[in-house]
Amino acid sequence: MEGQEIPYVLIDCVGGKHGVYEDHAELLKKHFHLITMKEYLENKEFLGKKIRAIYLWYHKPVINEELLQSLPNLKIVASSGVGIDHLDLNLLSSYGVKVSNTPFVVSSDTADLGMALMLASSRRLVEGHQIAVSPDTEYFPADWLGTEVSGATLGIVGMGTIGYKVAQRAKAFEMKILYHNRNRRNEEEESAVGATYCKRIDDLLQQSDFVLLSVTLTPQTHKLIGKRELKLMKPTATLINVSRGLVVDQDALVEALQTNIIKAAALDVTYPEPLPRDHPLLKLKNVIITPHIGSATKKTRRLMMENMMESIQAGLTGLPIPNEVFL
Amino acid sequence: MFRSKAVSLLKEIPLMSGQSNLAYKFIHPAIASHGHRCHRRSVDYRHRYKACPGSVGGQTISASPTKVMAEEELPGVLILAIGGTHGVLENLASLLKKHFHLVTMKEFLENKKEMSKKIQSIFVFEGRPTIDRELLESLPNLKVIGNSGVGVDHLDLKIISNFGVKVTNTPHAVADSTADLGMALMLASARRLVEGCHIAVSPDTKYFAVDWLGVEVTRATLGIIGMGNIGYKVAERARAFNMRILYHNRHQRRKEEEEAVGAHYCEKIEDLLQQSDFVMLVVNLTPETHKLIGKKELGLMKPTATLINISRGGVIDQDALVEALQNKVIRAAALDVTYPEPLPRDHPLLKLSNIIITPHIGTATVQAIHMMAEEAIANMLAVLNGKLIPSEVFPK
């Protein structure tokens, strides 16, 4: 029995391009004995038995069978963000390890980014900025136009927490809102945002000016949007992705954008991230790509850290785990 | 290509001024295509049009059958040009031709004697043609200048009024698209969208750093300076992001209007500046609002705050803004408007990393451009036909 000893928690590293933020580590150290992968590897025998939790920040450290075997007292993996497609839930379950994520804190920021991408794409904001600052610009042409968001039709594919928040925001722009989801939302929820359910995704695709993807990545949603779905979309439509790169058949998307089957795309996520520097998506004029920043705000990342800390503490004291992910 | 949303239909009878049984109806029905239901927006538009000042309850008169007039009998409207870099867009010219005899500046200058009497109106598009004393003197039958857009700071209202010419603008057509752009700029700036795009496509990018962060919009405080049509629409949109909304305006809005968007009035602009995470300028440019935001105001803002301008460049003291951005007195700025436009290519604003500038595209959508022309046409015809003028602008 370890009694009141503060728990040993494994992290990848602190600072640098993908490590736990310095200021986050300060708070975490008040509650946990943080062990970096480097420290662990240098002292596997002793630390392996001590480590009872893994603080998984942006998919690191990588969890495989070898690691699980060397951490006999591991109880919980707290994963940052809402997506858990990078974890083998079956494997973890077989070792009796619980998993938590941070679904709700990321939802507002991700919905905000979805709206930001839709507005930036339709109003050609990135292009416009380039014109405004380009050394070659002599005047602003009068025939340079975008298209309106207000009053247009938005089709939301995946009406979970994030999708619903997108609907709440879009409603204020007097958008007509269609949605497609595994399950239909109840009447109150639908009428609160003025959303119409499309049982068939085809109906949504054919009627929407903007199609926004906010599903989780699962075997069922893998390549959900492929050649067929893109063809069903209006030639004047824009595809926005704030879910995961693999929800879209990327090659089919490139072709659709090159041949004007759809008008434009705005992607916060791709597969892989970043894309190889010679990828055709990077060269297309009618695409904007952001570097997976759906939850990239100071406040939200801090809340994520706090959530993860809570989940670990609950998991280690045998209490119900907030944001537990079940198989 | 137009989507199925409210597009106005102008049912006009372009008759000579003086005929009293004129009927015109500026309606905005929804286009029900493919079974789409009538969109709420069209109803709101009609309601706003009726309620706008000067329209006295907005009597809509039923349309009588259209008489087809020979082109020469239509009132003349002067425009800069059709097409080209600054000319009226081709499809707008077609709209104008339905109700007017179109005269370009070139045609006018080549044949001043004949043309000058024909021209009863001028359609000012993107601030052109320039209206000066010389032009006004050479158009004895000019009755109205119909401006496309709501800002009229480029027009000398006093001089124009002295010639007995009326000025109209298009406050309704610009509102949604400009409010949308204000939101777009706020979101893009907060989330560092332009920077992010560069990183995503740059040949030098090897990985996406996880400590690359922006600031939140949801639940932040937005301070709207200028709560007219456009400012109010910004508030409606911002409310859906759970933003705390403060506003400063010449007059306080009615309680119901405030409550509908959850906006709190700040009689003193200082209070708004000190509490806001985002400050958005949505005022007209007048002598009173010229350099409204200067060194003092920027100093009052939070160092984490963002300034967004969708009004006119002249509302901000640009030199003070450069200094404030360079010294991190405020976090960032996002400007659709500057003075001049475009800025000189060596201007310091173009070199800052914490700024987004767009090329005055507040109304640059296919839909808004069309609606503005329609609203301007309706206004000009109202003047020429002696009817109630929906949006006349008066000198102070």
XYZ file of C-alpha atoms in Angstrom:
723
model
C 0.000 0.000 0.000
C 1.468 3.319 -0.972
C -0.597 5.347 1.449
C -0.320 9.085 0.967
C 2.626 9.049 -1.448
C 1.899 11.259 -4.402
C 1.246 9.193 -7.515
C 3.862 8.620 -10.208
C 2.573 9.746 -13.597
C 4.326 9.095 -16.892
C 4.571 11.898 -19.476
C 6.567 12.186 -22.674
C 8.509 15.351 -21.865
C 8.085 18.958 -20.764
C 8.374 21.826 -23.233
C 9.652 21.691 -26.771
C 7.483 21.146 -29.823
C 5.171 18.509 -28.423
C 5.799 18.361 -24.703
C 3.627 19.242 -21.742
C 3.556 23.027 -21.353
C 5.932 24.386 -18.721
C 3.207 26.241 -16.857
C 0.970 23.151 -16.923
C 3.815 21.012 -15.583
C 4.149 23.393 -12.629
C 0.599 22.688 -11.520
C 0.777 18.976 -12.286
C 3.897 18.650 -10.128
C 1.936 19.819 -7.130
C -0.235 16.701 -7.369
C 1.902 14.150 -9.178
C 5.424 12.919 -9.355
C 5.977 13.507 -13.075
C 8.270 11.009 -14.777
C 9.431 11.744 -18.321
C 9.976 8.919 -20.830
C 13.681 9.667 -20.690
C 13.760 9.295 -16.899
C 11.671 6.128 -17.106
C 13.913 4.477 -19.679
C 16.948 5.268 -17.563
C 15.433 3.546 -14.539
C 12.866 1.087 -15.829
C 13.022 -1.443 -13.031
C 12.244 0.952 -10.218
C 9.945 3.380 -12.009
C 8.032 0.731 -13.964
C 6.370 -0.478 -10.773
C 5.682 3.034 -9.478
C 3.905 4.441 -12.478
C 0.129 4.269 -12.023
C -1.053 6.731 -14.657
C -0.074 8.083 -18.059
C -0.726 11.728 -18.928
C -1.094 11.461 -22.703
C -0.490 14.915 -24.186
C -1.057 15.093 -27.931
C -0.652 11.390 -28.558
C 2.631 11.096 -26.663
C 4.049 8.933 -25.234
C 3.096 6.183 -27.675
C 1.328 3.363 -25.844
C 2.053 -0.135 -27.073
C 1.941 -3.650 -25.632
C 5.600 -3.463 -24.578
C 4.966 -0.388 -22.474
C 1.816 -1.855 -20.929
C 3.687 -4.985 -19.964
C 6.365 -3.000 -18.151
C 3.878 -0.907 -16.157
C 2.149 -3.504 -13.979
C 0.466 -0.920 -11.745
C -0.881 1.283 -14.511
C -4.513 2.140 -13.765
C -5.443 4.960 -16.079
C -4.472 6.751 -19.283
C -5.726 10.327 -19.471
C -5.752 11.459 -23.107
C -5.873 15.114 -24.184
C -8.591 16.224 -26.576
C -11.741 14.373 -27.540
C -10.496 12.051 -30.299
C -9.304 8.618 -29.186
C -8.649 7.102 -32.593
C -4.941 6.971 -31.716
C -5.579 4.541 -28.822
C -6.116 0.807 -28.963
C -9.005 0.626 -26.507
C -9.236 -3.144 -26.671
C -5.589 -3.533 -25.797
C -5.827 -1.160 -22.863
C -8.949 -2.843 -21.612
C -7.241 -6.223 -21.719
C -4.643 -4.848 -19.307
C -7.374 -3.469 -17.043
C -6.357 0.113 -17.797
C -9.063 2.794 -17.872
C -9.109 5.644 -20.380
C -10.372 9.222 -20.162
C -10.528 12.066 -22.706
C -11.565 15.751 -22.614
C -14.723 15.953 -24.740
C -16.552 19.006 -23.485
C -13.819 21.563 -22.986
C -12.764 21.367 -26.613
C -16.245 21.780 -28.022
C -16.648 25.581 -28.036
C -13.236 26.271 -29.516
C -13.692 23.632 -32.190
C -17.128 24.968 -33.080
C -15.623 28.472 -33.223
C -12.928 27.251 -35.580
C -15.513 25.552 -37.777
C -17.299 28.885 -38.088
C -13.987 30.692 -38.651
C -13.109 28.326 -41.512
C -16.538 28.658 -43.099
C -16.407 32.471 -42.953
C -12.774 32.685 -44.074
C -13.409 30.386 -47.006
C -16.609 32.023 -48.258
C -15.249 35.557 -47.939
C -11.831 34.580 -49.342
C -10.163 36.052 -46.294
C -6.714 34.485 -46.701
C -6.557 35.478 -50.388
C -7.810 38.939 -49.507
C -5.125 39.426 -46.884
C -2.484 38.432 -49.414
C -3.803 41.032 -51.854
C -3.923 43.687 -49.140
C -0.265 43.199 -48.181
C 1.294 42.088 -51.476
C 4.057 44.363 -52.826
C 2.429 44.084 -56.271
C -0.969 45.441 -55.280
C -1.756 48.817 -56.837
C -5.502 48.966 -56.320
C -8.346 46.861 -54.959
C -10.401 45.506 -57.889
C -14.148 46.074 -57.809
C -15.080 42.678 -59.275
C -13.402 40.589 -56.573
C -16.248 38.872 -54.735
C -16.906 36.135 -52.243
C -20.207 34.541 -51.305
C -22.478 35.146 -48.357
C -22.684 33.002 -45.235
C -25.796 34.713 -43.848
C -28.889 32.990 -45.141
C -27.041 30.094 -46.754
C -27.633 26.391 -46.036
C -25.292 24.572 -43.659
C -25.242 20.787 -43.503
C -23.704 19.423 -40.309
C -22.498 15.846 -40.497
C -22.162 14.669 -36.895
C -24.376 16.505 -34.433
C -22.583 15.732 -31.181
C -21.481 18.390 -28.710
C -19.325 20.171 -31.264
C -21.813 19.873 -34.120
C -24.597 21.239 -31.958
C -22.516 24.236 -30.924
C -21.815 24.922 -34.588
C -25.577 24.861 -35.173
C -26.154 27.345 -32.334
C -23.655 29.734 -33.871
C -24.833 29.291 -37.434
C -28.411 30.018 -36.427
C -27.430 33.583 -35.516
C -26.277 34.039 -39.103
C -29.813 33.068 -40.206
C -28.447 29.959 -41.861
C -30.721 27.126 -42.799
C -29.401 24.128 -40.863
C -29.561 20.490 -41.920
C -27.905 17.682 -39.981
C -27.073 14.044 -40.335
C -26.305 11.934 -37.284
C -26.344 8.336 -36.096
C -29.340 9.225 -33.951
C -31.854 11.960 -34.389
C -31.829 14.644 -31.705
C -35.030 15.335 -29.821
C -37.573 17.890 -30.994
C -36.615 20.528 -28.453
C -32.957 20.380 -29.396
C -33.810 20.543 -33.085
C -36.139 23.502 -32.785
C -33.745 25.385 -30.482
C -31.319 25.675 -33.391
C -33.805 25.322 -36.228
C -32.129 22.171 -37.507
C -33.746 19.692 -39.898
C -32.747 16.030 -39.681
C -31.580 14.307 -42.854
C -31.803 10.564 -42.357
C -29.956 10.088 -45.629
C -26.651 11.881 -45.885
C -27.361 12.265 -49.621
C -30.208 14.687 -48.905
C -27.936 16.840 -46.796
C -25.156 16.811 -49.379
C -27.444 17.792 -52.233
C -28.979 20.780 -50.471
C -26.066 22.304 -48.580
C -23.958 25.319 -49.501
C -21.560 24.387 -46.704
C -20.958 20.825 -45.480
C -19.262 20.673 -42.080
C -17.828 17.413 -40.730
C -17.856 17.056 -36.953
C -17.966 13.299 -36.462
C -15.650 11.079 -34.412
C -13.311 8.933 -36.464
C -14.461 5.315 -36.250
C -14.373 2.436 -38.733
C -17.865 3.573 -39.813
C -16.821 7.170 -40.519
C -13.523 6.322 -42.192
C -13.653 7.849 -45.714
C -17.267 8.829 -45.078
C -16.839 11.551 -47.694
C -15.555 10.011 -50.900
C -15.969 10.467 -54.624
C -19.683 9.661 -54.538
C -20.459 12.047 -51.704
C -18.441 14.873 -53.250
C -20.313 14.417 -56.501
C -23.626 14.731 -54.666
C -22.585 18.110 -53.271
C -23.429 21.299 -55.150
C -20.671 22.587 -57.460
C -20.932 25.831 -55.486
C -20.521 24.101 -52.127
C -17.668 24.200 -49.619
C -16.481 21.270 -47.488
C -15.260 22.085 -43.975
C -13.499 19.473 -41.842
C -12.928 19.849 -38.097
C -13.093 16.148 -37.303
C -10.240 13.943 -38.556
C -8.394 13.796 -41.880
C -9.387 10.170 -42.460
C -13.090 10.988 -42.531
C -12.428 12.315 -46.024
C -11.012 10.334 -48.950
C -8.220 12.792 -49.566
C -7.402 11.690 -53.101
C -11.045 11.995 -54.084
C -11.082 15.457 -52.493
C -8.066 16.599 -54.508
C -9.732 15.448 -57.711
C -13.040 17.093 -56.811
C -11.335 20.403 -56.075
C -9.204 20.284 -59.221
C -12.198 19.602 -61.466
C -14.555 22.036 -59.725
C -16.923 19.317 -58.572
C -17.105 21.333 -55.379
C -16.086 24.967 -55.025
C -13.680 24.889 -52.094
C -12.517 23.149 -48.932
C -11.357 24.373 -45.539
C -9.549 21.772 -43.453
C -8.254 21.910 -39.908
C -7.336 18.245 -40.157
C -5.619 16.113 -42.769
C -3.957 12.731 -42.967
C -1.132 12.844 -42.091
C -0.440 16.045 -40.195
C 1.433 17.819 -41.555
C 0.883 16.740 -45.161
C 4.006 15.906 -47.176
C 5.286 19.161 -48.628
C 4.645 18.029 -52.200
C 1.010 17.069 -51.568
C -1.433 18.440 -54.192
C -3.736 19.858 -51.489
C -1.057 22.412 -50.614
C -1.056 23.809 -54.147
C -4.779 24.274 -54.681
C -6.049 27.830 -54.661
C -9.485 26.876 -53.407
C -8.299 25.227 -50.182
C -7.428 26.637 -46.804
C -5.655 24.403 -44.322
C -4.975 25.162 -40.679
C -2.519 23.151 -38.553
C -5.044 21.222 -36.381
C -5.818 24.125 -34.089
C -9.400 23.244 -33.168
C -8.691 23.452 -29.465
C -5.586 25.622 -29.624
C -6.359 28.363 -27.151
C -4.636 29.007 -23.830
C -7.801 28.704 -21.787
C -8.976 25.490 -23.365
C -5.609 23.760 -23.144
C -5.460 24.701 -19.483
C -8.948 23.310 -18.922
C -7.917 20.140 -20.729
C -4.985 19.743 -18.378
C -7.196 20.297 -15.358
C -9.723 17.752 -16.625
C -6.984 15.190 -17.201
C -5.596 15.800 -13.731
C -9.048 15.235 -12.221
C -9.573 12.047 -14.207
C -6.224 10.657 -13.066
C -6.912 11.530 -9.443
C -10.338 9.886 -9.599
C -8.957 6.834 -11.385
C -6.258 6.322 -8.778
C -8.540 6.678 -5.789
C -11.177 4.313 -7.170
C -13.794 7.042 -7.637
C -15.975 7.347 -10.781
C -13.787 8.806 -13.502
C -14.932 12.034 -15.150
C -14.888 11.728 -18.964
C -14.168 8.028 -18.934
C -14.095 6.440 -22.379
C -15.815 3.088 -22.567
C -15.303 0.410 -25.209
C -24.845 31.696 -58.660
C -27.628 32.648 -56.313
C -28.642 30.292 -53.604
C -32.174 29.932 -52.415
C -32.285 32.869 -50.081
C -34.082 36.176 -50.137
C -33.337 38.101 -53.284
C -35.303 41.217 -53.868
C -37.540 41.667 -56.793
C -37.904 45.177 -57.938
C -41.264 45.652 -59.566
C -40.999 49.097 -60.982
C -42.876 51.191 -63.383
C -40.264 53.559 -64.742
C -42.465 56.488 -65.586
C -41.650 60.140 -66.041
C -41.584 62.086 -62.850
C -44.800 63.973 -62.324
C -47.210 61.119 -62.887
C -48.996 60.666 -59.605
C -50.366 57.193 -59.847
C -46.999 55.618 -59.707
C -46.728 52.328 -58.053
C -43.634 50.728 -56.959
C -43.051 48.018 -54.500
C -39.687 47.133 -53.138
C -40.310 43.611 -52.100
C -38.027 40.956 -50.899
C -39.695 37.627 -51.349
C -37.851 34.402 -50.719
C -37.199 32.417 -53.792
C -38.785 29.072 -53.136
C -36.698 26.780 -55.238
C -36.672 23.031 -54.961
C -39.267 23.042 -52.252
C -37.377 25.214 -49.788
C -39.624 26.994 -47.401
C -39.881 30.752 -47.336
C -36.834 31.982 -45.540
C -37.214 34.053 -42.392
C -34.753 36.572 -43.691
C -37.118 37.955 -46.308
C -39.743 38.777 -43.712
C -37.211 40.536 -41.538
C -36.017 42.559 -44.487
C -39.517 43.802 -45.308
C -40.060 44.639 -41.654
C -36.860 46.630 -41.432
C -37.590 48.406 -44.675
C -40.982 49.500 -43.347
C -39.510 50.636 -40.074
C -36.653 52.664 -41.459
C -36.753 56.381 -40.692
C -38.213 58.555 -43.363
C -40.436 55.919 -44.822
C -43.421 56.846 -42.660
C -44.795 53.382 -42.097
C -43.559 52.235 -45.471
C -46.696 52.172 -47.498
C -46.488 49.536 -50.134
C -48.590 50.280 -53.108
C -49.729 47.476 -55.319
C -47.932 47.301 -58.625
C -49.729 48.278 -61.803
C -48.792 46.746 -65.127
C -45.386 47.721 -66.429
C -45.154 50.017 -69.366
C -42.204 49.384 -71.613
C -40.431 52.647 -72.267
C -38.061 53.467 -75.049
C -34.536 53.760 -73.751
C -34.249 57.490 -74.447
C -37.359 58.238 -72.421
C -35.901 56.604 -69.357
C -34.219 58.956 -66.922
C -30.454 59.193 -67.467
C -28.080 57.821 -64.857
C -24.386 58.623 -64.909
C -21.875 55.938 -63.945
C -18.099 55.848 -64.138
C -17.863 52.918 -66.546
C -19.033 49.361 -67.122
C -16.509 46.720 -66.157
C -12.784 47.279 -65.932
C -10.980 47.825 -62.674
C -13.325 50.365 -61.085
C -16.411 50.230 -63.251
C -19.887 49.019 -62.411
C -20.135 45.230 -62.729
C -21.779 44.031 -65.941
C -24.764 42.406 -64.245
C -25.416 45.544 -62.199
C -25.281 47.622 -65.374
C -27.997 45.345 -66.791
C -30.130 46.019 -63.722
C -29.675 49.736 -64.125
C -30.606 49.577 -67.800
C -34.042 48.256 -66.904
C -34.927 51.585 -65.328
C -32.455 54.127 -66.640
C -30.690 55.312 -69.699
C -27.101 54.479 -68.791
C -24.490 57.129 -69.539
C -20.812 56.432 -68.815
C -18.383 59.231 -67.929
C -16.667 58.709 -71.260
C -19.953 59.155 -73.167
C -20.789 62.186 -71.059
C -17.447 63.889 -71.633
C -17.603 63.194 -75.369
C -21.023 64.738 -75.689
C -21.524 67.045 -72.758
C -24.047 69.336 -74.391
C -26.590 66.657 -75.167
C -25.936 64.310 -72.259
C -25.825 66.902 -69.499
C -29.559 67.587 -69.722
C -30.457 63.893 -69.760
C -28.661 62.985 -66.572
C -31.037 63.100 -63.631
C -29.147 60.718 -61.371
C -25.697 59.415 -60.603
C -25.032 55.849 -59.430
C -21.927 56.006 -57.263
C -20.252 52.588 -57.134
C -17.186 51.979 -54.950
C -16.892 55.710 -54.459
C -16.833 56.541 -58.154
C -17.340 58.770 -60.064
C -15.954 61.548 -57.888
C -18.620 64.173 -57.262
C -17.165 67.676 -57.352
C -18.488 71.184 -57.923
C -17.551 71.093 -61.604
C -19.577 67.963 -62.220
C -22.560 69.286 -60.276
C -22.483 72.522 -62.240
C -22.545 70.654 -65.544
C -25.654 68.606 -64.685
C -28.590 71.034 -64.485
C -31.209 68.294 -64.216
C -29.452 66.204 -61.605
C -31.910 65.265 -58.862
C -30.268 62.436 -56.939
C -26.994 60.729 -56.211
C -27.630 57.082 -55.405
C -24.703 55.666 -53.479
C -24.040 51.925 -53.524
C -23.060 51.234 -49.914
C -23.927 52.897 -46.630
C -20.845 55.091 -46.019
C -21.048 58.533 -47.624
C -17.887 60.084 -46.194
C -16.554 60.403 -49.754
C -19.428 62.749 -50.636
C -19.522 66.442 -49.738
C -23.127 66.471 -48.567
C -23.225 70.255 -48.083
C -22.134 71.151 -51.595
C -24.440 68.553 -53.112
C -27.338 69.865 -51.060
C -26.596 73.418 -52.174
C -27.258 72.261 -55.731
C -30.633 70.914 -54.638
C -29.525 67.341 -55.220
C -30.556 64.547 -52.874
C -28.227 61.790 -51.672
C -29.316 58.240 -50.863
C -27.424 55.231 -49.552
C -28.103 51.495 -49.025
C -28.142 50.704 -45.304
C -30.174 47.500 -45.577
C -28.255 45.712 -48.290
C -24.879 46.049 -46.582
C -25.791 44.925 -43.104
C -25.552 41.113 -43.153
C -22.418 40.821 -45.262
C -20.568 43.478 -43.276
C -21.546 41.942 -39.942
C -20.417 38.562 -41.277
C -17.043 40.009 -42.213
C -16.662 41.584 -38.771
C -17.188 38.143 -37.245
C -14.829 36.565 -39.792
C -12.068 39.025 -38.898
C -12.563 38.566 -35.165
C -12.423 34.775 -35.446
C -9.517 34.773 -37.887
C -7.493 37.094 -35.688
C -8.253 35.326 -32.414
C -7.408 31.897 -33.811
C -4.455 33.140 -35.898
C -6.013 31.695 -39.005
C -3.875 33.462 -41.608
C -0.657 32.574 -39.779
C -1.902 29.021 -39.370
C -2.551 28.666 -43.084
C 0.981 29.774 -43.831
C 2.377 27.173 -41.468
C 0.171 24.453 -42.896
C 1.383 25.031 -46.465
C 4.921 26.341 -45.941
C 7.673 24.251 -47.530
C 9.655 24.609 -44.278
C 7.031 23.062 -42.020
C 8.099 19.717 -40.575
C 5.649 19.377 -37.691
C 2.816 21.252 -36.031
C 3.956 22.554 -32.638
C 1.460 21.803 -29.853
C 2.216 25.019 -27.993
C 1.042 27.211 -30.871
C -2.029 28.903 -29.421
C -4.612 31.565 -30.142
C -7.217 33.154 -27.883
C -10.835 32.212 -27.244
C -13.824 33.904 -28.797
C -16.552 31.960 -26.948
C -17.370 33.675 -23.651
C -14.958 36.526 -24.307
C -16.087 40.177 -24.061
C -16.899 42.029 -27.272
C -17.150 45.814 -27.214
C -19.105 47.194 -30.170
C -18.509 50.852 -30.928
C -21.395 51.982 -33.098
C -24.587 50.040 -32.608
C -26.478 50.862 -35.790
C -27.858 48.284 -38.232
C -24.544 46.592 -38.754
C -23.402 46.797 -35.129
C -26.641 45.231 -33.979
C -26.259 42.342 -36.406
C -22.749 41.794 -35.107
C -24.233 41.605 -31.610
C -26.817 39.043 -32.743
C -24.063 36.835 -34.120
C -21.689 37.302 -31.202
C -24.389 36.360 -28.741
C -24.511 32.874 -30.239
C -20.859 32.506 -29.231
C -21.858 33.248 -25.605
C -19.912 36.478 -25.791
C -20.430 39.171 -23.213
C -21.487 42.186 -25.271
C -20.802 45.815 -24.389
C -21.650 48.685 -26.711
C -21.046 52.367 -27.049
C -23.306 54.491 -29.212
C -24.508 58.064 -29.585
C -27.826 56.910 -28.125
C -28.717 53.969 -25.970
C -30.900 51.392 -27.674
C -34.300 50.389 -26.328
C -34.348 47.880 -23.484
C -35.955 45.141 -25.609
C -33.280 45.545 -28.245
C -30.537 45.349 -25.613
C -32.061 42.322 -23.965
C -32.558 40.504 -27.249
C -28.794 40.383 -27.739
C -27.667 40.664 -24.128
C -25.846 43.934 -24.754
C -24.811 46.351 -22.003
C -24.607 50.072 -22.752
C -21.366 51.871 -21.919
C -22.042 55.574 -21.844
C -18.326 56.133 -21.507
C -16.206 54.615 -24.239
C -13.415 54.222 -21.678
C -15.423 51.597 -19.780
C -15.916 49.595 -22.955
C -12.250 49.807 -23.909
C -11.021 48.682 -20.513
C -13.251 45.617 -20.294
C -13.245 44.265 -23.840
C -11.236 41.382 -25.252
C -12.341 42.414 -28.734
C -13.179 45.979 -29.757
C -15.099 46.291 -33.009
C -15.592 49.618 -34.787
C -18.887 49.878 -36.645
C -19.458 53.645 -36.783
C -19.945 56.039 -39.694
C -17.010 58.272 -40.481
C -17.951 61.815 -39.489
C -15.962 64.721 -38.050
C -16.940 63.364 -34.614
C -15.629 59.853 -35.242
C -12.481 60.878 -37.100
C -9.534 59.384 -35.173
C -11.947 58.174 -32.531
C -9.410 55.497 -31.603
C -6.066 57.110 -30.889
C -3.144 56.637 -28.550
C -5.239 57.233 -25.433
C -7.939 54.777 -26.434
C -5.429 52.104 -27.441
C -3.687 52.601 -24.104
C -6.966 51.937 -22.302
C -7.481 48.628 -24.073
C -6.261 45.377 -22.518
C -2.838 44.231 -23.701
C -4.557 40.974 -24.664
C -7.233 42.757 -26.705
C -7.846 42.779 -30.452
C -9.074 45.783 -32.458
C -11.330 45.084 -35.439
C -12.291 47.778 -37.939
C -15.099 47.387 -40.443
C -16.068 51.074 -40.550
C -13.575 53.462 -42.184
C -9.790 53.804 -41.944
C -10.171 57.391 -40.778
C -11.814 56.275 -37.530
C -8.419 55.094 -36.283
C -5.264 57.139 -35.796
C -3.189 54.800 -37.934
C 0.203 55.959 -36.658
C -0.919 55.399 -33.087
C -2.129 51.940 -34.090
C 1.233 51.019 -35.612
C 2.973 52.056 -32.412
C 0.493 50.183 -30.226
C 0.914 46.985 -32.237
C 4.687 47.239 -32.341
C 4.925 47.760 -28.585
C 2.296 45.141 -27.744
C 0.045 47.753 -26.154
C -2.719 45.652 -27.726
C -2.423 42.061 -28.940
C -3.524 42.383 -32.556
C -5.670 44.176 -35.115
C -7.863 43.054 -38.014
C -8.771 45.757 -40.522
C -11.055 45.639 -43.531
C -10.513 49.369 -43.997
C -7.466 51.622 -43.912
C -6.534 55.080 -45.032
C -5.762 55.159 -47.889
C -6.855 51.979 -49.666
C -4.622 50.314 -50.588
C -1.933 51.413 -48.143
C 1.400 52.492 -49.639
C 3.456 49.324 -50.108
C 6.077 50.452 -47.615
C 3.565 51.204 -44.840
C 4.576 49.740 -41.448
C 1.140 48.128 -40.991
C 1.945 45.718 -43.818
C 5.014 44.402 -42.033
C 3.503 43.581 -38.656
C 2.889 39.961 -37.781
C -0.035 40.660 -35.445
C -2.309 42.151 -38.065
C -4.790 40.940 -40.673
C -5.827 43.325 -43.449
C -8.515 42.619 -46.021
C -9.060 44.769 -49.135
C -12.329 46.480 -48.099
C -14.529 43.486 -48.796
C -17.274 44.149 -46.255
C -19.918 43.971 -48.969
C -17.952 42.003 -51.524
C -20.361 39.142 -52.014
C -22.330 38.267 -55.103
C -25.534 38.692 -53.118
C -24.746 41.975 -51.365
C -23.470 43.734 -54.492
C -26.708 42.870 -56.229
C -28.882 43.957 -53.309
C -27.001 47.244 -53.026
C -27.666 48.074 -56.650
C -31.341 47.242 -56.198
C -31.604 49.366 -53.077
C -29.839 52.264 -54.817
C -32.137 51.949 -57.831
C -35.233 51.955 -55.625
C -33.991 55.057 -53.851
C -33.141 56.922 -57.037
C -36.477 56.100 -58.621
C -38.282 57.215 -55.482
C -36.626 60.609 -55.764
C -37.304 60.916 -59.484
C -40.924 59.841 -59.075
C -41.618 62.075 -56.115
C -42.259 59.165 -53.786
C -41.180 58.464 -50.229
C -37.433 58.046 -50.201
C -36.375 54.953 -48.237
C -32.816 56.014 -47.344
C -32.054 59.658 -47.846
C -28.894 61.043 -46.267
C -28.952 64.624 -45.034
C -26.019 66.947 -44.388
C -25.499 67.747 -40.690
